[in-house]
Short mmCIF file of C-alpha atoms in Angstrom, two decimals:
data_model
loop_
_atom_site.label_atom_id
_atom_site.label_comp_id
_atom_site.label_asym_id
_atom_site.label_seq_id
_atom_site.Cartn_x
_atom_site.Cartn_y
_atom_site.Cartn_z
CA UNK A 1 0.09 -0.04 -0.09
CA UNK A 2 2.86 2.65 1.07
CA UNK A 3 4.48 1.55 -1.90
CA UNK A 4 1.72 2.13 -4.23
CA UNK A 5 0.97 5.76 -2.75
CA UNK A 6 4.53 6.47 -3.37
CA UNK A 7 4.60 6.07 -6.98
CA UNK A 8 0.79 7.63 -7.26
CA UNK A 9 2.54 10.76 -5.69
CA UNK A 10 5.63 10.65 -7.78
CA UNK A 11 3.83 10.37 -11.00
CA UNK A 12 1.59 13.46 -9.69
CA UNK A 13 4.47 15.36 -9.00
CA UNK A 14 6.38 14.57 -12.43
CA UNK A 15 3.17 15.88 -14.38
CA UNK A 16 2.79 18.98 -12.43
CA UNK A 17 6.40 19.65 -12.50
CA UNK A 18 5.66 20.53 -16.38
CA UNK A 19 2.76 22.62 -15.61
CA UNK A 20 4.71 25.83 -15.77
CA UNK A 21 6.81 24.86 -18.38
CA UNK A 22 7.02 27.81 -21.42
CA UNK A 23 5.83 26.92 -24.95
CA UNK A 24 7.96 25.13 -27.46
CA UNK A 25 8.33 25.82 -31.19
CA UNK A 26 5.88 24.20 -33.08
CA UNK A 27 3.22 23.20 -30.15
CA UNK A 28 0.28 24.22 -31.95
CA UNK A 29 -0.87 25.33 -35.48
CA UNK A 30 -2.40 28.58 -35.94
CA UNK A 31 -4.70 29.38 -38.89
CA UNK A 32 -4.68 32.70 -39.80
CA UNK A 33 -7.63 33.67 -42.16
CA UNK A 34 -7.01 36.93 -43.92
CA UNK A 35 -10.02 39.21 -45.34
CA UNK A 36 -10.52 42.80 -46.99
CA UNK A 37 -13.12 45.20 -45.37
CA UNK A 38 -16.15 43.60 -46.98
CA UNK A 39 -15.25 40.03 -45.99
CA UNK A 40 -14.03 38.78 -48.99
CA UNK A 41 -10.87 36.35 -48.64
CA UNK A 42 -7.42 37.48 -49.74
CA UNK A 43 -5.45 35.18 -51.47
CA UNK A 44 -1.61 35.40 -51.75
CA UNK A 45 -1.16 37.46 -48.56
CA UNK A 46 2.17 36.90 -46.68
CA UNK A 47 1.62 36.01 -43.28
CA UNK A 48 4.67 35.92 -40.83
CA UNK A 49 4.66 34.92 -37.10
CA UNK A 50 7.55 35.12 -34.37
CA UNK A 51 7.01 34.54 -30.77
CA UNK A 52 9.23 34.67 -27.56
CA UNK A 53 9.65 32.04 -24.93
CA UNK A 54 10.73 32.16 -21.09
CA UNK A 55 14.71 31.81 -20.56
CA UNK A 56 16.03 29.48 -17.95
CA UNK A 57 14.20 29.58 -14.50
CA UNK A 58 15.39 31.86 -11.72
CA UNK A 59 16.00 34.41 -14.28
CA UNK A 60 12.95 36.19 -13.31
CA UNK A 61 10.40 37.06 -16.39
CA UNK A 62 12.63 37.71 -18.88
CA UNK A 63 12.15 35.88 -22.33
CA UNK A 64 14.19 35.16 -25.36
CA UNK A 65 13.65 34.79 -29.18
CA UNK A 66 11.45 31.70 -29.56
CA UNK A 67 11.00 31.10 -33.19
CA UNK A 68 9.57 32.53 -36.61
CA UNK A 69 6.97 31.22 -38.97
CA UNK A 70 5.63 32.22 -42.32
CA UNK A 71 3.37 31.31 -44.82
CA UNK A 72 0.83 32.67 -47.79
CA UNK A 73 -2.68 32.37 -47.95
CA UNK A 74 -4.69 30.36 -50.06
CA UNK A 75 -7.88 31.18 -52.32
CA UNK A 76 -10.02 31.02 -49.12
CA UNK A 77 -7.50 33.73 -47.47
CA UNK A 78 -6.08 30.96 -45.46
CA UNK A 79 -2.58 30.07 -43.70
CA UNK A 80 -1.35 27.90 -41.73
CA UNK A 81 1.50 28.10 -39.18
CA UNK A 82 3.09 26.53 -36.67
CA UNK A 83 3.91 28.38 -33.43
CA UNK A 84 5.84 28.00 -29.98
CA UNK A 85 4.51 30.69 -27.89
CA UNK A 86 2.25 34.01 -27.98
CA UNK A 87 3.11 35.03 -31.41
CA UNK A 88 3.15 38.58 -32.89
CA UNK A 89 1.51 38.33 -36.57
CA UNK A 90 1.98 40.26 -39.35
CA UNK A 91 0.00 39.86 -42.58
CA UNK A 92 1.41 41.98 -45.82
CA UNK A 93 0.00 42.16 -49.29
CA UNK A 94 0.40 44.44 -52.43
CA UNK A 95 -2.66 46.88 -52.49
CA UNK A 96 -3.26 46.64 -49.06
CA UNK A 97 -1.95 47.96 -45.83
CA UNK A 98 -0.55 45.65 -43.50
CA UNK A 99 -2.15 44.53 -40.25
CA UNK A 100 -1.99 41.90 -37.37
CA UNK A 101 -1.88 41.17 -33.74
CA UNK A 102 0.85 41.80 -31.59
CA UNK A 103 1.84 39.36 -28.53
CA UNK A 104 2.15 42.47 -25.91
CA UNK A 105 -1.22 44.02 -27.07
CA UNK A 106 -3.25 41.28 -25.17
CA UNK A 107 -5.28 40.11 -28.27
CA UNK A 108 -3.03 37.19 -28.46
CA UNK A 109 -4.05 35.85 -25.07
CA UNK A 110 -7.68 35.95 -26.33
CA UNK A 111 -6.84 33.12 -28.43
CA UNK A 112 -4.51 31.23 -26.45
CA UNK A 113 -6.68 30.99 -23.15
CA UNK A 114 -5.18 27.60 -22.14
CA UNK A 115 -1.38 27.05 -20.65
CA UNK A 116 -1.04 24.08 -23.13
CA UNK A 117 -1.07 25.53 -26.48
CA UNK A 118 -1.57 21.83 -28.26
CA UNK A 119 -5.03 22.43 -26.97
CA UNK A 120 -5.93 25.76 -28.66
CA UNK A 121 -5.09 25.55 -32.72
CA UNK A 122 -7.34 28.55 -33.16
CA UNK A 123 -8.21 30.71 -36.10
CA UNK A 124 -7.17 34.40 -36.41
CA UNK A 125 -9.23 36.86 -38.11
CA UNK A 126 -7.21 39.64 -39.82
CA UNK A 127 -8.88 42.35 -41.52
CA UNK A 128 -6.78 44.06 -44.42
CA UNK A 129 -7.35 47.65 -45.66
CA UNK A 130 -7.19 48.21 -49.35
CA UNK A 131 -5.18 51.38 -50.55
CA UNK A 132 -7.84 53.31 -52.55
CA UNK A 133 -6.11 56.71 -53.17
CA UNK A 134 -2.90 57.73 -51.94
CA UNK A 135 -1.98 61.35 -52.82
CA UNK A 136 1.41 63.55 -52.44
CA UNK A 137 0.72 65.37 -49.24
CA UNK A 138 2.48 68.28 -47.15
CA UNK A 139 4.19 66.03 -43.92
CA UNK A 140 5.64 67.93 -41.55
CA UNK A 141 6.63 67.39 -37.82
CA UNK A 142 6.46 70.78 -36.02
CA UNK A 143 8.01 70.95 -32.49
CA UNK A 144 9.97 73.40 -30.14
CA UNK A 145 13.04 73.22 -32.25
CA UNK A 146 11.14 73.48 -35.85
CA UNK A 147 8.79 76.29 -36.08
CA UNK A 148 6.61 75.33 -33.01
CA UNK A 149 7.55 78.05 -30.69
CA UNK A 150 4.59 80.06 -29.70
CA UNK A 151 5.78 83.97 -31.48
CA UNK A 152 3.33 85.86 -28.91
CA UNK A 153 2.19 85.26 -25.36
CA UNK A 154 -1.37 85.49 -24.61
CA UNK A 155 -2.20 86.83 -28.29
CA UNK A 156 -3.42 85.15 -31.55
CA UNK A 157 -0.91 84.23 -34.33
CA UNK A 158 -1.73 82.35 -37.29
CA UNK A 159 0.00 79.40 -38.72
CA UNK A 160 0.25 78.39 -42.50
CA UNK A 161 0.30 75.04 -43.02
CA UNK A 162 1.48 74.89 -46.70
CA UNK A 163 4.63 76.99 -45.60
CA UNK A 164 4.81 75.14 -42.31
CA UNK A 165 5.44 78.20 -40.52
CA UNK A 166 3.68 81.37 -38.56
CA UNK A 167 2.02 83.95 -40.55
CA UNK A 168 4.26 86.99 -41.07
CA UNK A 169 5.56 88.92 -39.48
CA UNK A 170 6.04 85.77 -37.15
CA UNK A 171 7.24 83.81 -40.38
CA UNK A 172 7.50 82.98 -43.86
CA UNK A 173 3.48 81.94 -43.77
CA UNK A 174 1.02 83.92 -45.88
CA UNK A 175 -2.49 82.38 -45.44
CA UNK A 176 -3.81 81.66 -41.61
CA UNK A 177 -5.12 78.21 -41.57
CA UNK A 178 -5.66 78.25 -37.85
CA UNK A 179 -4.75 80.98 -34.67
CA UNK A 180 -3.21 79.96 -31.71
CA UNK A 181 -3.41 81.45 -28.45
CA UNK A 182 -1.18 80.41 -25.76
CA UNK A 183 -0.91 82.12 -21.90
CA UNK A 184 0.81 80.87 -19.05
CA UNK A 185 1.57 82.01 -15.52
CA UNK A 186 3.76 81.01 -12.29
CA UNK A 187 1.54 79.72 -9.43
CA UNK A 188 3.90 79.44 -6.33
CA UNK A 189 7.26 78.77 -6.50
CA UNK A 190 7.82 76.32 -9.41
CA UNK A 191 4.43 75.32 -10.94
CA UNK A 192 3.28 76.74 -14.20
CA UNK A 193 -0.32 77.02 -15.20
CA UNK A 194 -1.21 77.71 -18.60
CA UNK A 195 -4.29 78.15 -21.52
CA UNK A 196 -4.05 76.99 -24.73
CA UNK A 197 -6.50 77.38 -27.96
CA UNK A 198 -6.43 76.78 -31.52
CA UNK A 199 -8.99 78.70 -33.48
CA UNK A 200 -9.98 78.04 -37.33
CA UNK A 201 -11.45 81.45 -38.40
CA UNK A 202 -12.47 80.62 -42.00
CA UNK A 203 -16.21 79.60 -42.20
CA UNK A 204 -16.35 75.83 -42.90
CA UNK A 205 -12.91 75.14 -41.30
CA UNK A 206 -12.09 73.04 -38.05
CA UNK A 207 -10.78 70.05 -36.56
CA UNK A 208 -11.97 66.77 -34.71
CA UNK A 209 -10.35 64.35 -32.31
CA UNK A 210 -9.85 60.62 -33.27
CA UNK A 211 -9.01 58.40 -30.44
CA UNK A 212 -7.15 55.28 -31.27
CA UNK A 213 -5.23 53.28 -28.70
CA UNK A 214 -1.38 54.19 -29.12
CA UNK A 215 -0.52 50.84 -27.31
CA UNK A 216 -0.27 47.75 -29.36
CA UNK A 217 -1.77 49.13 -32.82
CA UNK A 218 -0.69 47.01 -35.82
CA UNK A 219 -2.79 48.43 -38.56
CA UNK A 220 -0.37 50.29 -40.91
CA UNK A 221 -2.89 52.60 -41.55
CA UNK A 222 -3.47 54.78 -38.37
CA UNK A 223 -6.92 56.79 -39.26
CA UNK A 224 -9.64 56.27 -41.59
CA UNK A 225 -8.87 56.68 -45.73
CA UNK A 226 -11.23 59.44 -46.17
CA UNK A 227 -12.03 62.46 -43.94
CA UNK A 228 -15.59 62.83 -42.74
CA UNK A 229 -17.95 65.43 -44.41
CA UNK A 230 -19.49 66.62 -41.18
CA UNK A 231 -18.19 67.07 -37.33
CA UNK A 232 -15.71 69.61 -37.28
CA UNK A 233 -15.29 72.13 -34.72
CA UNK A 234 -14.13 75.66 -35.24
CA UNK A 235 -11.98 75.69 -31.91
CA UNK A 236 -9.77 73.52 -29.79
CA UNK A 237 -8.57 74.68 -25.95
CA UNK A 238 -7.61 73.31 -22.79
CA UNK A 239 -5.85 74.51 -19.65
CA UNK A 240 -3.16 72.68 -17.80
CA UNK A 241 -3.62 72.43 -14.06
CA UNK A 242 -0.55 72.36 -11.91
CA UNK A 243 -0.87 68.14 -11.54
CA UNK A 244 0.10 68.01 -15.32
CA UNK A 245 -2.93 66.51 -16.21
CA UNK A 246 -4.93 68.35 -19.36
CA UNK A 247 -8.44 68.86 -18.95
CA UNK A 248 -10.37 69.89 -22.48
CA UNK A 249 -13.48 71.98 -23.08
CA UNK A 250 -16.07 71.81 -22.82
CA UNK A 251 -16.37 68.55 -20.81
CA UNK A 252 -13.38 69.32 -18.78
CA UNK A 253 -13.00 65.46 -18.24
CA UNK A 254 -9.06 64.28 -18.03
CA UNK A 255 -8.19 61.41 -20.69
CA UNK A 256 -4.96 59.62 -22.03
CA UNK A 257 -3.64 62.19 -24.24
CA UNK A 258 -1.29 59.53 -26.15
CA UNK A 259 -4.49 57.99 -27.73
CA UNK A 260 -5.33 61.33 -29.58
CA UNK A 261 -5.35 62.14 -33.03
CA UNK A 262 -7.09 64.48 -35.23
CA UNK A 263 -8.55 65.20 -38.69
CA UNK A 264 -8.86 68.82 -39.62
CA UNK A 265 -10.59 71.08 -42.90
CA UNK A 266 -8.77 74.28 -43.83
CA UNK A 267 -9.38 76.98 -46.67
CA UNK A 268 -12.82 75.89 -47.13
CA UNK A 269 -15.40 77.28 -49.78
CA UNK A 270 -18.73 77.87 -48.43
CA UNK A 271 -22.21 78.51 -50.98
CA UNK A 272 -24.69 81.01 -50.04
CA UNK A 273 -26.19 78.71 -47.35
CA UNK A 274 -23.13 78.07 -45.43
CA UNK A 275 -22.88 74.36 -46.99
CA UNK A 276 -19.03 73.58 -47.45
CA UNK A 277 -18.54 73.25 -51.12
CA UNK A 278 -14.60 72.32 -51.04
CA UNK A 279 -11.91 72.60 -48.90
CA UNK A 280 -8.34 71.03 -47.78
CA UNK A 281 -8.20 68.09 -45.46
CA UNK A 282 -5.39 67.01 -43.55
CA UNK A 283 -4.78 64.84 -40.32
CA UNK A 284 -2.46 65.09 -37.10
CA UNK A 285 -1.05 61.83 -36.27
CA UNK A 286 -0.79 61.31 -32.42
CA UNK A 287 -1.55 64.33 -30.06
CA UNK A 288 -1.14 67.99 -30.47
CA UNK A 289 1.05 69.00 -27.41
CA UNK A 290 1.33 72.52 -26.03
CA UNK A 291 3.80 72.99 -23.60
CA UNK A 292 5.91 75.73 -21.73
CA UNK A 293 9.54 75.34 -21.66
CA UNK A 294 11.44 77.22 -18.43
CA UNK A 295 14.43 75.61 -17.71
CA UNK A 296 16.43 78.16 -15.20
CA UNK A 297 14.12 80.40 -13.72
CA UNK A 298 10.55 81.00 -12.73
CA UNK A 299 9.45 83.85 -14.27
CA UNK A 300 6.74 83.83 -16.38
CA UNK A 301 8.31 86.79 -18.74
CA UNK A 302 11.24 84.25 -19.40
CA UNK A 303 9.03 81.33 -20.30
CA UNK A 304 8.73 79.76 -23.74
CA UNK A 305 5.56 78.35 -24.90
CA UNK A 306 5.74 75.96 -27.86
CA UNK A 307 3.44 73.42 -29.60
CA UNK A 308 4.30 69.57 -31.10
CA UNK A 309 2.31 67.95 -33.87
CA UNK A 310 2.51 65.80 -36.65
CA UNK A 311 0.39 67.12 -39.66
CA UNK A 312 -0.28 65.71 -43.03
CA UNK A 313 -2.10 68.01 -45.41
CA UNK A 314 -3.80 66.67 -48.81
CA UNK A 315 -4.02 70.17 -51.08
CA UNK A 316 -5.97 68.26 -54.00
CA UNK A 317 -9.50 69.34 -52.70
CA UNK A 318 -10.49 65.61 -52.06
CA UNK A 319 -10.91 63.82 -48.85
CA UNK A 320 -8.59 61.61 -48.74
CA UNK A 321 -6.31 61.04 -46.10
CA UNK A 322 -3.92 58.40 -47.58
CA UNK A 323 -0.42 59.57 -48.21
CA UNK A 324 1.50 57.78 -50.86
CA UNK A 325 4.70 57.67 -48.48
CA UNK A 326 6.50 59.06 -51.88
CA UNK A 327 6.20 62.45 -52.63
CA UNK A 328 6.77 64.97 -49.57
CA UNK A 329 5.40 68.31 -50.84
CA UNK A 330 7.40 69.72 -48.05
CA UNK A 331 10.42 68.99 -49.90
CA UNK A 332 13.87 68.43 -47.76
CA UNK A 333 13.10 71.03 -45.10
CA UNK A 334 14.69 70.28 -41.94
CA UNK A 335 10.81 70.09 -40.20
CA UNK A 336 10.27 67.08 -42.84
CA UNK A 337 13.22 65.30 -42.09
CA UNK A 338 12.79 64.90 -38.36
CA UNK A 339 10.69 61.68 -38.17
CA UNK A 340 9.80 58.69 -40.18
CA UNK A 341 6.10 59.37 -41.55
CA UNK A 342 3.45 56.80 -41.59
CA UNK A 343 0.99 56.17 -44.46
#
């Protein structure tokens, strides 16, 4: 009896000792199903997967590269890949923007809920967005070092998006696409508070915020291919409180600004009824940041306000927001070379 109990306990120990091991290569097959926005299968798409696995016990939560796998979708848009851990999957195909899932985004865990991957064999759907009408655009980064310094404290200053500069006499701009008013003051010994306002003075012009998670994003095309017709507000404003959290009017509710993106319309033409006939559409990838630089002293008069944002302006008066990734109408100016633009 004691011998039988001993053997039974030993078997349980041996089985449980493997329960916490990391998955190994080839432990399951993933079927990636690739379709377009209308639900039609996409054949000939290249599907790649990579995964990591835990390093030797005792080294904490560190992991190492576990392996790679790749395949091509068939006529049903399906490709089978062998993986050995929570994978990052990337799908590319000519005529489409790449897309996939990231192992760090939390999406992969929904397809691999069990510790033993061999029990899963999931199907993972991936939707690709087609390249409809990419166009040349003015693509620029504006920041404190590149034409982003606020020229006037507490007074409106115009900004020209085609010139990528403040309107004269503060820069080389000629047309006011929007006006920026920023003011700041010293609160206590070390705290700065400021107000910031962007106004689109021309009828029909305006801006709207698009919230997209900045973390775990895999779709190559960040914003919609085409700008909406309606929904543009003529102004954007907020106050920065001493704690450093932006509160935005009119709701005055704090939010994670890293998820902010914007679509705007400028140089609108309107008819007698006030309806927009045409305009130039564009987008801002990422947040529109306003801040005050004040390094060595705390006098408000010595502080310097600035704005920071990456924008894309389509000058052809269509609503296309797809940049062709080749023709930057900004040329080779320094402001166009400070970041790697996306579509």
